[in-house]
Each structure stands twice: as C-alpha cells, then as structure tokens.
Coordinates of C-alpha atoms in Angstrom, one line a residue:
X1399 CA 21.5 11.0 -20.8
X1400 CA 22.6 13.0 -23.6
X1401 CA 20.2 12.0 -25.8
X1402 CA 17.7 12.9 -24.0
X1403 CA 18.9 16.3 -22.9
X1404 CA 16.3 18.2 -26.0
X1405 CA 14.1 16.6 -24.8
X1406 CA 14.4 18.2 -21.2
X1407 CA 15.3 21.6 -22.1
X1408 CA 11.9 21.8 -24.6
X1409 CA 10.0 20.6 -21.3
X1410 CA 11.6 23.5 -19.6
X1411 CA 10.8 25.7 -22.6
X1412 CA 7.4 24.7 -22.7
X1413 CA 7.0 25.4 -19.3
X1414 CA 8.2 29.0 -19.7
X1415 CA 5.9 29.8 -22.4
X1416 CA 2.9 28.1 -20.8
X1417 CA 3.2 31.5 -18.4
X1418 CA 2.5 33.8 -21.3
X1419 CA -0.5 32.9 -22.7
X1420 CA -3.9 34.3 -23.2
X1421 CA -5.7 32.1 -20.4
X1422 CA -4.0 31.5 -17.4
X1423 CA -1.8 28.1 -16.8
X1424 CA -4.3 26.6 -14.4
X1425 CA -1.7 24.2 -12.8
X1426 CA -2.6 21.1 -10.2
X1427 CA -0.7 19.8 -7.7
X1428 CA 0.1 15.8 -7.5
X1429 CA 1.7 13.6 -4.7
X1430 CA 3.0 10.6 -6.3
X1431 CA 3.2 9.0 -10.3
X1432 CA -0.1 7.9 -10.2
X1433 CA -2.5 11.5 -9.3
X1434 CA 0.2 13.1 -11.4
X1435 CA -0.4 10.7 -14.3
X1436 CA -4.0 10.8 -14.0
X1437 CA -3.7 14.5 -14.4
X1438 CA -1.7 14.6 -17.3
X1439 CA -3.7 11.7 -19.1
X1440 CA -6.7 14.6 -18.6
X1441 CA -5.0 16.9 -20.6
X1442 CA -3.5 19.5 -18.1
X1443 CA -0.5 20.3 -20.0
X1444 CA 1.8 20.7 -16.9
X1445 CA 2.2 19.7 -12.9
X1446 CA 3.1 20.7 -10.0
X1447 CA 3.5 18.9 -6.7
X1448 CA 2.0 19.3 -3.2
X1449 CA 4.7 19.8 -0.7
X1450 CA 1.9 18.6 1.9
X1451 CA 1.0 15.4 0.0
X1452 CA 4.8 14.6 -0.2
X1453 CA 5.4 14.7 3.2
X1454 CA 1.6 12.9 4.5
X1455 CA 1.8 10.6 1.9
X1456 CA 5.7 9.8 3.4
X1457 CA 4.3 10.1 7.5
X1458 CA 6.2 13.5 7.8
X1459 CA 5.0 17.2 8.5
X1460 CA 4.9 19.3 5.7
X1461 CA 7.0 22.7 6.0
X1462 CA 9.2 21.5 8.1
X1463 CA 12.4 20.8 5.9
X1464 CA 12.4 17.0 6.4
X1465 CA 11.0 15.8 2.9
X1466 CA 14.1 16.2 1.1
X1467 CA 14.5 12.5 0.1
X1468 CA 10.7 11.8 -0.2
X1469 CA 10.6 15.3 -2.8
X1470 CA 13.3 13.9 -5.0
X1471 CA 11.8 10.8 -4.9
X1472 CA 8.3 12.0 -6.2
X1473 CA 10.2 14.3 -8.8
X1474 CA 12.1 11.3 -10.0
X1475 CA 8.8 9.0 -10.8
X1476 CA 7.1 12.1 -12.1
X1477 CA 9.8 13.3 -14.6
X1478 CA 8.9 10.5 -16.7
X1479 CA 5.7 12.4 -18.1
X1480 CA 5.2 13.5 -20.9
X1481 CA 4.3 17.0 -19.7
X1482 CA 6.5 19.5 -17.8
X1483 CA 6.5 19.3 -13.9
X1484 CA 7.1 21.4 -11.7
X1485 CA 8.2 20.4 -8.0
X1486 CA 7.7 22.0 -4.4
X1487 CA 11.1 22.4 -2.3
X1488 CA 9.3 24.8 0.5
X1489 CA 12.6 26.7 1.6
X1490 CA 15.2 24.5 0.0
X1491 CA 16.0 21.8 2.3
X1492 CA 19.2 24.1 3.7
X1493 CA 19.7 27.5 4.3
X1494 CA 23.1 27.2 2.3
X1495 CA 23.0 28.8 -1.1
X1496 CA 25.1 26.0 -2.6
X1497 CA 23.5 23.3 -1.1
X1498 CA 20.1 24.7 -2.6
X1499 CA 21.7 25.3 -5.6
X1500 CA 23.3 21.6 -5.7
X1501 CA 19.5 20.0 -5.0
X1502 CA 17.9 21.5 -7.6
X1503 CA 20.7 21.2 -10.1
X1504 CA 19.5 17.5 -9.1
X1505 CA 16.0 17.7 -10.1
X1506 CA 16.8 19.8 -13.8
X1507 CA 18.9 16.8 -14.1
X1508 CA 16.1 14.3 -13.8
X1509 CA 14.6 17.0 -16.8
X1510 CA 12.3 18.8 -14.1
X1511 CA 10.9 22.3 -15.7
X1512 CA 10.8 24.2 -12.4
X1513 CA 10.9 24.7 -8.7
X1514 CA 8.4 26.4 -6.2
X1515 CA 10.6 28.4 -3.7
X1516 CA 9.3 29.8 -0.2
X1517 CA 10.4 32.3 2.1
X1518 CA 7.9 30.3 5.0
X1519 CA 10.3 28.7 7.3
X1520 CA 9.5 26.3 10.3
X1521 CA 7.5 27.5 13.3
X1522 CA 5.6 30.2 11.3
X1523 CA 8.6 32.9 10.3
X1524 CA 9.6 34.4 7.3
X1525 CA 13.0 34.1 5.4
X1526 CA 15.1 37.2 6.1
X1527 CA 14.4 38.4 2.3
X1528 CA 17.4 39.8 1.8
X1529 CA 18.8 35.9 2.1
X1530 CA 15.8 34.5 0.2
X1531 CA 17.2 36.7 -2.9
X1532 CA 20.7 34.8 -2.4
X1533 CA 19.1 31.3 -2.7
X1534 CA 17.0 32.1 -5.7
X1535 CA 20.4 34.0 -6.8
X1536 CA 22.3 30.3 -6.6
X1537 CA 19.4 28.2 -8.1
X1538 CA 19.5 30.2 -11.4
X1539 CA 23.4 30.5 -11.8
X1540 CA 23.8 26.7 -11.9
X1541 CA 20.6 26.3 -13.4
X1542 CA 19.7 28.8 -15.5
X1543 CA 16.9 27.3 -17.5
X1544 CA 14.3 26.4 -15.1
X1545 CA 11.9 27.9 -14.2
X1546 CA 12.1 29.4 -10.2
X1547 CA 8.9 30.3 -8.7
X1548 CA 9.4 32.8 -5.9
X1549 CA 6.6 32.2 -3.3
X1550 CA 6.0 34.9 -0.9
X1551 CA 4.4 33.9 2.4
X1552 CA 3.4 36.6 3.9
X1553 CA -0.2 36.7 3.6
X1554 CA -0.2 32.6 3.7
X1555 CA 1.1 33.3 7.4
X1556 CA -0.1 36.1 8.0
X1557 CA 3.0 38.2 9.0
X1558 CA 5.1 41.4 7.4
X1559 CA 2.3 41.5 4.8
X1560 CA 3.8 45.4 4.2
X1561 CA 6.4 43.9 3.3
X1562 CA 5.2 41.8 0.4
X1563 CA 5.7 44.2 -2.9
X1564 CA 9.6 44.2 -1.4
X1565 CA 10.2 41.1 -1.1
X1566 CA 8.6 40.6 -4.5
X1567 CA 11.0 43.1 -6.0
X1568 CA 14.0 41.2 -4.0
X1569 CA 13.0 38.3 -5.6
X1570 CA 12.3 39.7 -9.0
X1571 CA 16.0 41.5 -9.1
X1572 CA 17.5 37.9 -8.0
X1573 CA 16.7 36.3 -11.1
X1574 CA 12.8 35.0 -10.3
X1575 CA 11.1 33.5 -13.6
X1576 CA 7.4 34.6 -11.5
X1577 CA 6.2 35.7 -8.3
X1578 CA 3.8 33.7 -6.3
X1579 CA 1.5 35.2 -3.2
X1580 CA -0.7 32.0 -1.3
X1581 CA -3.4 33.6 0.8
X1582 CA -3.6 36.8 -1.4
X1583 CA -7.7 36.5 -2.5
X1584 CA -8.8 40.4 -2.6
X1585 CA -8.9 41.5 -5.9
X1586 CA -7.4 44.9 -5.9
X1587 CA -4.7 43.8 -4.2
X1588 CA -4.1 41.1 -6.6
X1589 CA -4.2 43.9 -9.1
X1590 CA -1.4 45.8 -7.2
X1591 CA 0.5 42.8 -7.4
X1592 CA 0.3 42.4 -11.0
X1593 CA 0.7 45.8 -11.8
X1594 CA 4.2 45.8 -9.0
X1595 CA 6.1 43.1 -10.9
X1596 CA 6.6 42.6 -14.7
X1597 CA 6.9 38.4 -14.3
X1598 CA 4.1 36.5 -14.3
X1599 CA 1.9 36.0 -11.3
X1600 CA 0.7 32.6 -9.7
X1601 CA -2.2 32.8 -7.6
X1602 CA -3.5 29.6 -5.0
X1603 CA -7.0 29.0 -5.9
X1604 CA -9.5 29.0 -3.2
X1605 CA -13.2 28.1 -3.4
X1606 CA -14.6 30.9 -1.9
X1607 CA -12.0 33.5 -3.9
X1608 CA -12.0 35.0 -7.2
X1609 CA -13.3 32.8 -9.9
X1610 CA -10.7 31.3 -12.8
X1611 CA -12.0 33.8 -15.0
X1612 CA -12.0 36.8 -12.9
X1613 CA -8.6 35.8 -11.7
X1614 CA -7.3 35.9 -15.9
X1615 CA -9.3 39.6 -16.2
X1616 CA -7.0 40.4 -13.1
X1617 CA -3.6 39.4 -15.1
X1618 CA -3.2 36.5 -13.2
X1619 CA -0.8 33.8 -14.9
X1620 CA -0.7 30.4 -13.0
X1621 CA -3.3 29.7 -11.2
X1622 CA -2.0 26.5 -8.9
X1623 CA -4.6 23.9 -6.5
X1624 CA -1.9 23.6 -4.0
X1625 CA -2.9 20.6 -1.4
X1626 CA -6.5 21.0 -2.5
X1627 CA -6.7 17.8 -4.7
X1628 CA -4.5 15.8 -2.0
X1629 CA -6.9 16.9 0.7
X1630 CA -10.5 16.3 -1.7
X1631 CA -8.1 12.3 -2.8
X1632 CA -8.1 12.2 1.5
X1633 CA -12.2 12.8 1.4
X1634 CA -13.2 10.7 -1.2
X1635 CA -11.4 7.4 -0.4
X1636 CA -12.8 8.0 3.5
X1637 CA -16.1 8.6 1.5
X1638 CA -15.8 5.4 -0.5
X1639 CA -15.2 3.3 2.4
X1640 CA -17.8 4.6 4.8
X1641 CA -20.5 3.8 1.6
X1642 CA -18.6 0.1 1.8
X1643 CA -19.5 -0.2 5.3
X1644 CA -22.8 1.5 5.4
X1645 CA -23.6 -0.3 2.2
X1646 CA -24.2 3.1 0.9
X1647 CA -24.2 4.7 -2.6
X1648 CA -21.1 5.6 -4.4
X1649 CA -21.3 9.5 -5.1
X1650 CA -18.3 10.0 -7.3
X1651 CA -17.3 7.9 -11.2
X1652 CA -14.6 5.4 -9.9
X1653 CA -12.0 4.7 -12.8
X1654 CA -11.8 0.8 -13.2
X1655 CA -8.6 -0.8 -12.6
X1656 CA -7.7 -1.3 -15.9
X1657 CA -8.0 2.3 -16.8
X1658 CA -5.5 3.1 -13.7
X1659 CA -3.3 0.7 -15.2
X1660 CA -3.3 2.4 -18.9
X1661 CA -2.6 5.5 -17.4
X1662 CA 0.1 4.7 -15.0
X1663 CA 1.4 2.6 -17.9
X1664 CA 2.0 5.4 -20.1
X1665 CA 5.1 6.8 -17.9
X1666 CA 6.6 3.6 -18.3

C-alpha cells in the first residue's frame, strides 16, 4: 500500500485543483464500476457517486443511513480509476464524530479524493448545524487531505432556508474544502451564495435551471448530475425493452459488448 500512497494523494490533489479552474468541474454521479468507468473512459476527469443509485441499485432507501456497507462497497470498485472520485456518505452513517471520522479515514485509504457531506437527516429534518460543523470538524483532522464537500439541505427540503448563509459559514469555519446548496436554481441567489463564502461552490444541475454556462458566469465551481444519470440509466433500459417487446425502434446508440468489456477492463 505504500507504494501506491503518491499515487492517492496526487488523485486527491487533482481533485482539489479541479475546483479552481476557469470552467466549472462539471462532475457526474455513478452507481457501480461500470457507469463510473464508462464516464471516465469519456473523458470526465473526475466522479462522484449517487447516494440514491447506491442504495436502489442495493434494494434500500436512499437517505436513510442504511447504505453504509453498499457505499464502501461502490467506493472500493470505483477507486481503481484512473480519475479521482468522489463518494456520497449523506449524513455519515452515525451521528458520532469519530465514527464518521473513522469511515471516511476508510475510504482515503482505498485513495478516494473526497466526500459529499449532508446536513439532510431521515424523515425530512436538518442536522442541528452547530453539530454538522463537529462532524466536518472530525473528517478533516484525521483526514486532512480530502476533499469534504459540505451540502446544505435546506432548500433541497425545503426547510430553515434563512438559515442557509449560516450554516454555510458553520461549515466553512469547520474546515469545509466547498459548499454545496441542492435545490438552489435562482440566480441571484446563487450569486449571494458565491459572493457569502470564499470556497468553491457546487451547484445540482437541473434541466429546467440555469444553463452550464450561465451557472460558470455566476462563479459556480462544480456543477454535479446527482441521481439524474441513474434515473435517465432507469428510463432507457425500460425504453430498450418495451422496443424488444413492441418490436419497436431503438432510440438511443447502444455500446456493443465488447466495448463494455474494454472499458470495464481498464480498472482492472
């Protein structure tokens, strides 16, 4: 393991840097090796995961704090990229700073660049924010290096959104590496954001949002697909095999078997 211990920290380094560019790190979300391999054989030059694929693709409810095993799972096939990933722990798994602190000291080992932190909890609350800050607190004293995104739920559930710029500063002081706001589509108060917080922004795209490049003119600095591609991957195989039974047309390019193979091959 020592050997490869460069190579791990300049994936976490990478990933760092990725969130100070000129354009935007537009960063999608995969469910198991294969959609993340896919992704990375089409040139996206990091992943994320989707805590909601994780937990369908495992029979489980998403948000819910039961995917702990299925996560580490996923983040164990997927570290073997080439490209820096990213993984999805929604609150932590535990409310206990150390136990959070312990799992993802878990996943850096396994030479994952970053977490995705909520303060969503079960049942539609929010974290208590002052308790939030202790777990991000935790992650980054035992690992320092990666990368913790601090999600802020309170326009993805629709509660204490007065309370968002606070919590963001909560975070910020706890040692956050960026700030990330699901739901948040207005403009201008994307632009308060950016303008509240001096680390790097992560916005959830959204179809019928701000466009890529009007997001980057905004300061926006990740722009992530959450569960979109998981949801579109549910669409198109229920697509495929209603055209099987209806003897339909195929509307999408299906990749052959042997590409699949090459690109699943390439983590090996």
């Amino acid at each position: 393991m020592n050997g490869s211990r460069p190579i791990l920290m300049n994936k976490t380094k990478t990933f760092h840097e990725l969130h100070h560019r000129d354009e935007p790190l537009v960063l999608p979300n995969a469910w198991d090796f294969g959609s993340g391999a896919a992704l990375a054989a089409e040139g996206f030059p990091a992943i994320g995961t989707t805590s909601l694929g994780v937990a369908v693709a495992a029979g489980l409810p998403d948000g819910t704090g039961v995917t702990r095993d299925e996560t580490l799972a996923v983040a164990t096939r997927l570290a073997r990229l080439s490209v820096p990933v990213t993984v999805d722990i929604e609150g932590g798994f535990s409310e206990d700073p150390g136990a959070v602190a312990d799992y993802v000291a878990q996943l850096a080992e396994l030479g994952i660049a970053g977490v995705n932190l909520e303060d969503g909890r079960p049942e539609s609350a929010l974290a208590e924010p002052g308790h939030q800050a202790e777990l991000i607190a935790a992650i980054k004293a035992r690992t320092p290096e990666l990368f913790v995104n601090a999600r802020v739920d309170t326009y993805w559930l629709k509660l204490q959104r007065d309370s968002t710029l606070a919590r963001v500063e909560q975070y910020t002081n706890a040692g956050a590496d960026g700030i990330f706001v699901p739901g948040m589509t207005d403009p201008v108060e994307i632009t308060g954001l950016v303008a509240a917080t001096a680390l790097p922004v992560n916005i959830l795209y959204a179809a019928q949002g701000p466009s890529i490049a009007t997001l980057a003119e905004l300061g926006v600095r990740r722009i992530s697909t959450g569960s979109l591609l998981y949801r579109t991957a549910l669409a198109a195989i229920v697509d495929a095999a209603r055209a099987v039974r209806d003897d339909g047309p195929f509307t999408i390019e299906v990749p052959t078997y042997g590409e699949v193979q090459a690109i699943t091959a390439a983590g090996w």
